[in-house]
Amino acid sequence: MPRLICGPMATLSHEAFRRCIERFGGCDEYFTEMINAPSLLNMGPFEKYYLMSGPCPEKIVWQLTGNEAGPLAEAAAFLAGKEGIGVDLNMGCSAPQIYKTGAGIAWMTKPLDETRMAVRAVKSAMSAYPIKRLSVKCRLGDEDFTERSFFSFADMLAEEGVQLVTLHPRSKKEKLARPPRYEYVEKLCLHYGGRLQVYLNGGVKDARTLEAALAAAPDVNGVMLARAVAQKPWIFAELRHLVDSDCFGMTGKENTGSCATGNLADIDCQQLALDFISDIEAFQPPEFHRTRLQRFFSYYCENFSFAHYFRSKMLNAGSTRESCEIVTRYFSQVPGDRFRTLALQSCPSSDKSI
């Protein structure tokens, strides 16, 4: 069965966010937000917050970004010595402020030998920790990528000892509105026949989109979600039930009935929000409080009847105390929004004809 992964998101993939997800059983792996290699090596005043690994350090994947091989290798050696699954190199971020510096997806557009030397340096630096995994998160490449150029890049990663590739199957400038090209994920799986693990990233936000992704790429080792987790921190509990119950026909058999267990759980949406604010205060520096809350609530508020109103209030809150007051006031005004049911009911395919 594929693993369920929480992807790296700037200002979101931190300890407070992981604690929120773990309250609903969590997921298999948590990628951290991008850690800038030079900044980490300089160990500025905020770097210790990027290095927090709670509440489940054994599930952590440290994601690194940088534009030079030397700092990447040195930072990777440092992170490999910490608890966690391993180190991930970000070679897929297409944000202009990242790739214009030579980081992120810029590594896919540089001469292949230059990127090879960087990956080799990182792998060598991690050799003192042989059990730690080296992975790469990437896209398909620049706008003019070809299947040949993409697989040349992937072959280079495998040759240099990368053990896992997370593929977001879009090119550099393709936005989220463009459907992911899942066929490339499956081609990557089949190309390596299990010698290189492959995670799918992009487009999965609920049971039906997970079913579509697994139908297109049935051989993936894992599925990574990002923004959908910020909106619904309980989403892994819903999806884990469906995956473990084989609702998507992972055995190759047609599903002919409901995978219902009848298990229900009430989610107190007010308490979840208040707990998150409290964890932000505990695990993030005061300078980060406002931006971290704004990022989370820009997604979380989508669950509610007056989403725009609630979100506007939260984004304009001037302090954590004011944020708590807004949360409490909203649910007192709209009590019907406070509780929702986590229903582990039927698989998305249960209405298919036999």
Tab-separated table of C-alpha atoms in Angstrom:
chain	number	residue	atom	x	y	z
A	1	MET	CA	0.000	0.000	0.000
A	2	PRO	CA	1.333	3.491	-0.774
A	3	ARG	CA	2.560	5.654	2.067
A	4	LEU	CA	0.797	8.931	2.807
A	5	ILE	CA	3.143	11.902	3.017
A	6	CYS	CA	2.781	15.482	4.233
A	7	GLY	CA	4.676	17.672	1.786
A	8	PRO	CA	6.999	20.617	2.392
A	9	MET	CA	5.226	23.975	2.561
A	10	ALA	CA	6.876	27.275	3.402
A	11	THR	CA	5.621	28.734	6.706
A	12	LEU	CA	3.447	25.636	7.279
A	13	SER	CA	5.543	22.479	7.593
A	14	HIS	CA	6.703	23.125	11.138
A	15	GLU	CA	6.187	21.438	14.493
A	16	ALA	CA	2.928	23.200	15.377
A	17	PHE	CA	1.397	22.007	12.109
A	18	ARG	CA	2.623	18.431	12.621
A	19	ARG	CA	1.123	18.363	16.102
A	20	CYS	CA	-2.217	19.383	14.641
A	21	ILE	CA	-2.095	16.521	12.115
A	22	GLU	CA	-0.894	13.963	14.651
A	23	ARG	CA	-4.016	14.546	16.744
A	24	PHE	CA	-5.842	12.616	14.013
A	25	GLY	CA	-3.315	9.809	13.696
A	26	GLY	CA	-0.810	11.589	11.472
A	27	CYS	CA	0.788	10.261	8.307
A	28	ASP	CA	3.808	8.169	7.354
A	29	GLU	CA	6.330	10.948	6.689
A	30	TYR	CA	6.572	14.688	7.279
A	31	PHE	CA	8.780	16.750	4.969
A	32	THR	CA	9.972	19.954	6.610
A	33	GLU	CA	9.659	23.317	4.945
A	34	MET	CA	12.682	24.219	2.837
A	35	ILE	CA	15.779	24.819	4.928
A	36	ASN	CA	18.260	27.147	3.257
A	37	ALA	CA	21.671	25.492	3.428
A	38	PRO	CA	23.826	28.639	3.885
A	39	SER	CA	21.430	30.017	6.509
A	40	LEU	CA	21.540	26.740	8.401
A	41	LEU	CA	25.338	26.677	8.388
A	42	ASN	CA	25.454	30.267	9.676
A	43	MET	CA	22.987	29.231	12.401
A	44	GLY	CA	21.120	32.485	12.700
A	45	PRO	CA	18.639	33.229	15.491
A	46	PHE	CA	15.702	31.461	13.827
A	47	GLU	CA	17.374	28.309	12.501
A	48	LYS	CA	16.654	26.318	15.662
A	49	TYR	CA	12.948	26.540	14.883
A	50	TYR	CA	13.497	24.945	11.472
A	51	LEU	CA	15.310	22.103	13.259
A	52	MET	CA	12.468	21.197	15.618
A	53	SER	CA	11.431	17.627	14.854
A	54	GLY	CA	8.556	16.970	17.262
A	55	PRO	CA	6.230	15.374	17.935
A	56	CYS	CA	7.445	12.395	15.867
A	57	PRO	CA	11.138	12.808	14.936
A	58	GLU	CA	11.251	9.329	13.435
A	59	LYS	CA	8.938	10.522	10.624
A	60	ILE	CA	10.908	13.640	9.660
A	61	VAL	CA	12.460	14.243	6.234
A	62	TRP	CA	14.720	17.317	6.233
A	63	GLN	CA	14.343	19.282	3.009
A	64	LEU	CA	17.277	21.384	1.854
A	65	THR	CA	17.518	24.160	-0.699
A	66	GLY	CA	20.550	25.966	-1.989
A	67	ASN	CA	22.337	26.990	-5.153
A	68	GLU	CA	25.832	25.604	-4.520
A	69	ALA	CA	27.105	22.070	-3.957
A	70	GLY	CA	29.398	22.881	-1.027
A	71	PRO	CA	26.839	24.340	1.405
A	72	LEU	CA	24.265	21.704	0.382
A	73	ALA	CA	26.699	18.902	1.202
A	74	GLU	CA	27.771	20.401	4.515
A	75	ALA	CA	24.197	21.070	5.590
A	76	ALA	CA	23.104	17.570	4.495
A	77	ALA	CA	25.821	15.989	6.658
A	78	PHE	CA	24.598	18.017	9.634
A	79	LEU	CA	20.948	17.054	9.106
A	80	ALA	CA	21.759	13.387	8.467
A	81	GLY	CA	23.193	13.273	11.962
A	82	LYS	CA	19.857	14.249	13.452
A	83	GLU	CA	16.844	12.035	14.032
A	84	GLY	CA	14.693	11.394	10.998
A	85	ILE	CA	14.352	9.370	7.816
A	86	GLY	CA	16.842	11.361	5.785
A	87	VAL	CA	17.512	14.410	3.641
A	88	ASP	CA	15.590	15.659	0.614
A	89	LEU	CA	17.034	18.013	-1.991
A	90	ASN	CA	14.553	20.498	-3.402
A	91	MET	CA	15.117	20.535	-7.151
A	92	GLY	CA	11.539	21.336	-8.065
A	93	CYS	CA	10.469	24.623	-6.467
A	94	SER	CA	9.408	26.921	-9.297
A	95	ALA	CA	8.867	30.093	-7.259
A	96	PRO	CA	10.773	32.852	-9.086
A	97	GLN	CA	12.491	34.021	-5.898
A	98	ILE	CA	13.950	30.517	-5.556
A	99	TYR	CA	14.926	29.422	-9.065
A	100	LYS	CA	16.318	32.831	-10.042
A	101	THR	CA	18.997	32.345	-7.375
A	102	GLY	CA	20.012	29.010	-8.910
A	103	ALA	CA	18.117	26.850	-6.406
A	104	GLY	CA	14.947	24.763	-6.714
A	105	ILE	CA	14.081	23.777	-10.274
A	106	ALA	CA	17.139	25.659	-11.521
A	107	TRP	CA	19.060	22.441	-10.768
A	108	MET	CA	17.065	20.767	-13.546
A	109	THR	CA	18.051	23.438	-16.054
A	110	LYS	CA	21.767	23.568	-15.238
A	111	PRO	CA	24.231	21.362	-17.143
A	112	LEU	CA	23.563	17.799	-16.040
A	113	ASP	CA	27.144	17.262	-14.888
A	114	GLU	CA	26.951	20.306	-12.607
A	115	THR	CA	23.850	18.935	-10.901
A	116	ARG	CA	25.448	15.481	-10.792
A	117	MET	CA	28.430	16.867	-8.879
A	118	ALA	CA	26.120	18.516	-6.360
A	119	VAL	CA	24.157	15.314	-5.757
A	120	ARG	CA	27.390	13.333	-5.510
A	121	ALA	CA	28.783	15.776	-2.948
A	122	VAL	CA	25.652	15.478	-0.819
A	123	LYS	CA	25.643	11.687	-1.010
A	124	SER	CA	29.305	11.559	-0.027
A	125	ALA	CA	28.729	13.937	2.875
A	126	MET	CA	25.983	11.650	4.178
A	127	SER	CA	28.138	8.510	3.974
A	128	ALA	CA	28.758	8.537	7.711
A	129	TYR	CA	25.045	7.854	8.158
A	130	PRO	CA	24.368	4.991	5.718
A	131	ILE	CA	20.875	4.275	6.999
A	132	LYS	CA	19.701	7.795	6.180
A	133	ARG	CA	17.830	8.157	2.895
A	134	LEU	CA	18.746	10.675	0.229
A	135	SER	CA	15.793	11.823	-1.860
A	136	VAL	CA	15.051	14.506	-4.433
A	137	LYS	CA	11.827	16.396	-5.072
A	138	CYS	CA	11.534	17.603	-8.656
A	139	ARG	CA	9.258	18.529	-11.544
A	140	LEU	CA	9.368	17.451	-15.167
A	141	GLY	CA	11.759	20.252	-16.054
A	142	ASP	CA	11.644	23.517	-17.935
A	143	GLU	CA	8.912	24.349	-20.452
A	144	ASP	CA	10.876	22.741	-23.271
A	145	PHE	CA	11.519	19.491	-21.399
A	146	THR	CA	11.327	16.209	-23.269
A	147	GLU	CA	10.754	12.716	-21.991
A	148	ARG	CA	14.373	11.979	-22.850
A	149	SER	CA	15.690	14.961	-20.881
A	150	PHE	CA	13.559	14.102	-17.874
A	151	PHE	CA	14.683	10.484	-17.763
A	152	SER	CA	18.310	11.513	-18.257
A	153	PHE	CA	17.916	13.633	-15.131
A	154	ALA	CA	16.240	10.773	-13.240
A	155	ASP	CA	18.917	8.301	-14.361
A	156	MET	CA	21.599	10.639	-13.070
A	157	LEU	CA	19.901	10.781	-9.665
A	158	ALA	CA	19.722	6.995	-9.463
A	159	GLU	CA	23.350	6.608	-10.563
A	160	GLU	CA	24.474	8.971	-7.814
A	161	GLY	CA	22.721	7.043	-5.056
A	162	VAL	CA	19.428	8.891	-4.676
A	163	GLN	CA	16.969	6.371	-3.239
A	164	LEU	CA	13.673	8.168	-3.735
A	165	VAL	CA	12.241	10.739	-6.129
A	166	THR	CA	9.101	12.737	-5.410
A	167	LEU	CA	7.708	13.867	-8.743
A	168	HIS	CA	5.369	16.809	-9.146
A	169	PRO	CA	4.451	16.053	-12.768
A	170	ARG	CA	4.205	19.571	-14.123
A	171	SER	CA	6.820	21.707	-15.890
A	172	LYS	CA	8.392	24.813	-14.391
A	173	LYS	CA	5.672	27.310	-15.294
A	174	GLU	CA	2.603	25.074	-15.252
A	175	LYS	CA	0.219	26.185	-12.535
A	176	LEU	CA	-2.025	24.115	-10.304
A	177	ALA	CA	-4.953	24.596	-12.673
A	178	ARG	CA	-3.204	22.348	-15.198
A	179	PRO	CA	-3.904	18.644	-14.467
A	180	PRO	CA	-0.803	16.778	-13.272
A	181	ARG	CA	0.734	14.448	-15.848
A	182	TYR	CA	0.474	11.322	-13.730
A	183	GLU	CA	1.565	9.167	-16.663
A	184	TYR	CA	5.122	10.327	-16.032
A	185	VAL	CA	4.921	9.146	-12.442
A	186	GLU	CA	3.923	5.663	-13.582
A	187	LYS	CA	6.582	5.658	-16.307
A	188	LEU	CA	9.155	6.514	-13.667
A	189	CYS	CA	7.972	3.628	-11.478
A	190	LEU	CA	8.103	1.138	-14.349
A	191	HIS	CA	11.431	2.473	-15.625
A	192	TYR	CA	13.168	1.527	-12.379
A	193	GLY	CA	11.109	-1.502	-11.438
A	194	GLY	CA	11.381	-0.846	-7.716
A	195	ARG	CA	15.102	0.036	-7.730
A	196	LEU	CA	14.182	3.662	-7.098
A	197	GLN	CA	11.224	4.563	-4.901
A	198	VAL	CA	8.769	7.056	-6.353
A	199	TYR	CA	6.323	9.367	-4.594
A	200	LEU	CA	3.531	11.170	-6.438
A	201	ASN	CA	2.876	14.821	-5.626
A	202	GLY	CA	0.199	17.141	-6.991
A	203	GLY	CA	-3.556	17.241	-7.404
A	204	VAL	CA	-4.558	14.965	-4.515
A	205	LYS	CA	-6.976	16.676	-2.150
A	206	ASP	CA	-9.652	14.107	-1.255
A	207	ALA	CA	-10.703	10.479	-1.725
A	208	ARG	CA	-11.745	10.827	-5.354
A	209	THR	CA	-8.580	12.608	-6.459
A	210	LEU	CA	-6.523	10.018	-4.594
A	211	GLU	CA	-8.390	7.284	-6.450
A	212	ALA	CA	-7.691	8.999	-9.781
A	213	ALA	CA	-3.999	9.389	-8.958
A	214	LEU	CA	-3.617	5.750	-7.952
A	215	ALA	CA	-5.510	4.588	-11.022
A	216	ALA	CA	-3.051	6.516	-13.211
A	217	ALA	CA	0.056	5.562	-11.227
A	218	PRO	CA	-0.711	2.293	-9.407
A	219	ASP	CA	2.937	1.435	-8.771
A	220	VAL	CA	3.850	4.483	-6.670
A	221	ASN	CA	5.398	3.956	-3.255
A	222	GLY	CA	3.722	6.984	-1.741
A	223	VAL	CA	1.362	9.919	-2.296
A	224	MET	CA	2.240	13.390	-1.024
A	225	LEU	CA	-0.394	15.964	-0.042
A	226	ALA	CA	0.203	19.587	0.868
A	227	ARG	CA	-2.419	22.357	0.800
A	228	ALA	CA	-5.271	19.908	1.362
A	229	VAL	CA	-3.735	19.031	4.728
A	230	ALA	CA	-3.767	22.662	5.794
A	231	GLN	CA	-7.461	22.878	4.987
A	232	LYS	CA	-8.303	19.559	6.617
A	233	PRO	CA	-5.670	18.388	9.107
A	234	TRP	CA	-7.714	15.205	9.528
A	235	ILE	CA	-7.527	14.255	5.842
A	236	PHE	CA	-4.940	11.526	6.391
A	237	ALA	CA	-7.328	9.726	8.747
A	238	GLU	CA	-9.958	9.666	6.009
A	239	LEU	CA	-7.579	8.564	3.284
A	240	ARG	CA	-5.733	6.021	5.439
A	241	HIS	CA	-9.012	4.205	6.020
A	242	LEU	CA	-9.657	3.952	2.303
A	243	VAL	CA	-6.119	2.860	1.453
A	244	ASP	CA	-5.922	0.278	4.235
A	245	SER	CA	-9.355	-1.047	3.316
A	246	ASP	CA	-8.227	-1.486	-0.300
A	247	CYS	CA	-11.092	0.706	-1.453
A	248	PHE	CA	-9.144	1.634	-4.558
A	249	GLY	CA	-8.684	-1.916	-5.770
A	250	MET	CA	-4.946	-1.948	-5.112
A	251	THR	CA	-4.992	-5.736	-5.317
A	252	GLY	CA	-6.222	-5.518	-8.901
A	253	LYS	CA	-9.749	-6.665	-8.076
A	254	GLU	CA	-12.835	-4.649	-8.818
A	255	ASN	CA	-14.385	-3.172	-5.708
A	256	THR	CA	-17.958	-4.395	-5.380
A	257	GLY	CA	-19.201	-2.896	-2.160
A	258	SER	CA	-18.796	-0.429	0.660
A	259	CYS	CA	-15.710	-0.389	2.857
A	260	ALA	CA	-17.734	1.196	5.619
A	261	THR	CA	-16.676	0.599	9.204
A	262	GLY	CA	-19.249	2.871	10.743
A	263	ASN	CA	-16.513	4.575	12.815
A	264	LEU	CA	-17.380	8.183	13.520
A	265	ALA	CA	-15.443	10.869	15.306
A	266	ASP	CA	-16.508	14.383	16.145
A	267	ILE	CA	-14.003	17.100	15.282
A	268	ASP	CA	-14.173	20.197	17.452
A	269	CYS	CA	-13.115	22.792	14.891
A	270	GLN	CA	-12.931	25.553	17.471
A	271	GLN	CA	-10.631	23.593	19.754
A	272	LEU	CA	-8.453	22.554	16.823
A	273	ALA	CA	-7.938	26.202	15.907
A	274	LEU	CA	-7.212	27.243	19.499
A	275	ASP	CA	-4.765	24.372	19.977
A	276	PHE	CA	-2.962	25.352	16.783
A	277	ILE	CA	-2.593	28.947	17.950
A	278	SER	CA	-1.263	27.698	21.285
A	279	ASP	CA	1.257	25.456	19.529
A	280	ILE	CA	2.396	28.357	17.337
A	281	GLU	CA	3.149	30.286	20.515
A	282	ALA	CA	5.060	27.315	21.926
A	283	PHE	CA	7.036	26.230	18.852
A	284	GLN	CA	7.554	29.364	16.749
A	285	PRO	CA	9.315	32.640	17.578
A	286	PRO	CA	7.097	35.688	18.156
A	287	GLU	CA	8.406	37.212	14.913
A	288	PHE	CA	6.828	34.311	12.990
A	289	HIS	CA	3.468	34.130	14.776
A	290	ARG	CA	1.447	36.315	12.450
A	291	THR	CA	2.667	34.881	9.139
A	292	ARG	CA	2.321	31.281	10.320
A	293	LEU	CA	-1.235	31.881	11.507
A	294	GLN	CA	-2.154	33.719	8.321
A	295	ARG	CA	-0.907	30.874	6.133
A	296	PHE	CA	-2.764	28.176	8.071
A	297	PHE	CA	-6.056	30.011	8.430
A	298	SER	CA	-6.118	31.046	4.777
A	299	TYR	CA	-6.768	27.349	4.092
A	300	TYR	CA	-8.517	26.191	7.274
A	301	CYS	CA	-11.288	28.789	7.072
A	302	GLU	CA	-12.441	27.270	3.774
A	303	ASN	CA	-14.285	24.603	5.812
A	304	PHE	CA	-16.859	27.012	7.183
A	305	SER	CA	-20.128	28.631	6.155
A	306	PHE	CA	-18.798	32.189	6.169
A	307	ALA	CA	-15.307	31.367	4.940
A	308	HIS	CA	-14.471	34.767	3.457
A	309	TYR	CA	-15.569	36.649	6.573
A	310	PHE	CA	-13.762	34.268	8.951
A	311	ARG	CA	-10.580	34.271	6.859
A	312	SER	CA	-10.512	38.070	6.563
A	313	LYS	CA	-10.794	38.435	10.317
A	314	MET	CA	-8.016	35.906	10.955
A	315	LEU	CA	-5.656	37.369	8.369
A	316	ASN	CA	-6.000	40.815	9.947
A	317	ALA	CA	-5.575	39.700	13.552
A	318	GLY	CA	-2.801	41.621	15.245
A	319	SER	CA	-1.820	39.079	17.886
A	320	THR	CA	-2.309	35.476	18.955
A	321	ARG	CA	-4.672	36.676	21.662
A	322	GLU	CA	-6.810	38.494	19.111
A	323	SER	CA	-6.752	35.399	16.905
A	324	CYS	CA	-8.140	33.305	19.771
A	325	GLU	CA	-10.861	35.871	20.393
A	326	ILE	CA	-11.884	35.837	16.712
A	327	VAL	CA	-12.048	32.033	16.679
A	328	THR	CA	-14.173	31.868	19.817
A	329	ARG	CA	-16.485	34.628	18.621
A	330	TYR	CA	-16.987	33.061	15.191
A	331	PHE	CA	-18.103	29.717	16.560
A	332	SER	CA	-20.366	31.355	19.122
A	333	GLN	CA	-22.028	33.198	16.240
A	334	VAL	CA	-22.139	30.153	13.950
A	335	PRO	CA	-22.412	27.196	16.365
A	336	GLY	CA	-23.420	24.836	13.586
A	337	ASP	CA	-19.897	25.099	12.156
A	338	ARG	CA	-18.116	24.062	15.326
A	339	PHE	CA	-18.420	20.276	15.111
A	340	ARG	CA	-18.043	18.112	12.065
A	341	THR	CA	-18.045	14.369	11.725
A	342	LEU	CA	-15.072	12.415	10.504
A	343	ALA	CA	-16.986	9.630	8.807
A	344	LEU	CA	-15.042	6.557	7.737
A	345	GLN	CA	-17.822	5.393	5.498
A	346	SER	CA	-17.693	4.247	1.902
A	347	CYS	CA	-15.033	4.114	-0.742
A	348	PRO	CA	-15.320	6.504	-3.656
A	349	SER	CA	-15.863	3.589	-6.044
A	350	SER	CA	-18.569	1.834	-4.037
A	351	ASP	CA	-21.291	3.000	-6.434
A	352	LYS	CA	-19.798	1.137	-9.381
A	353	SER	CA	-21.873	-1.505	-11.057
A	354	ILE	CA	-20.817	-5.120	-10.624
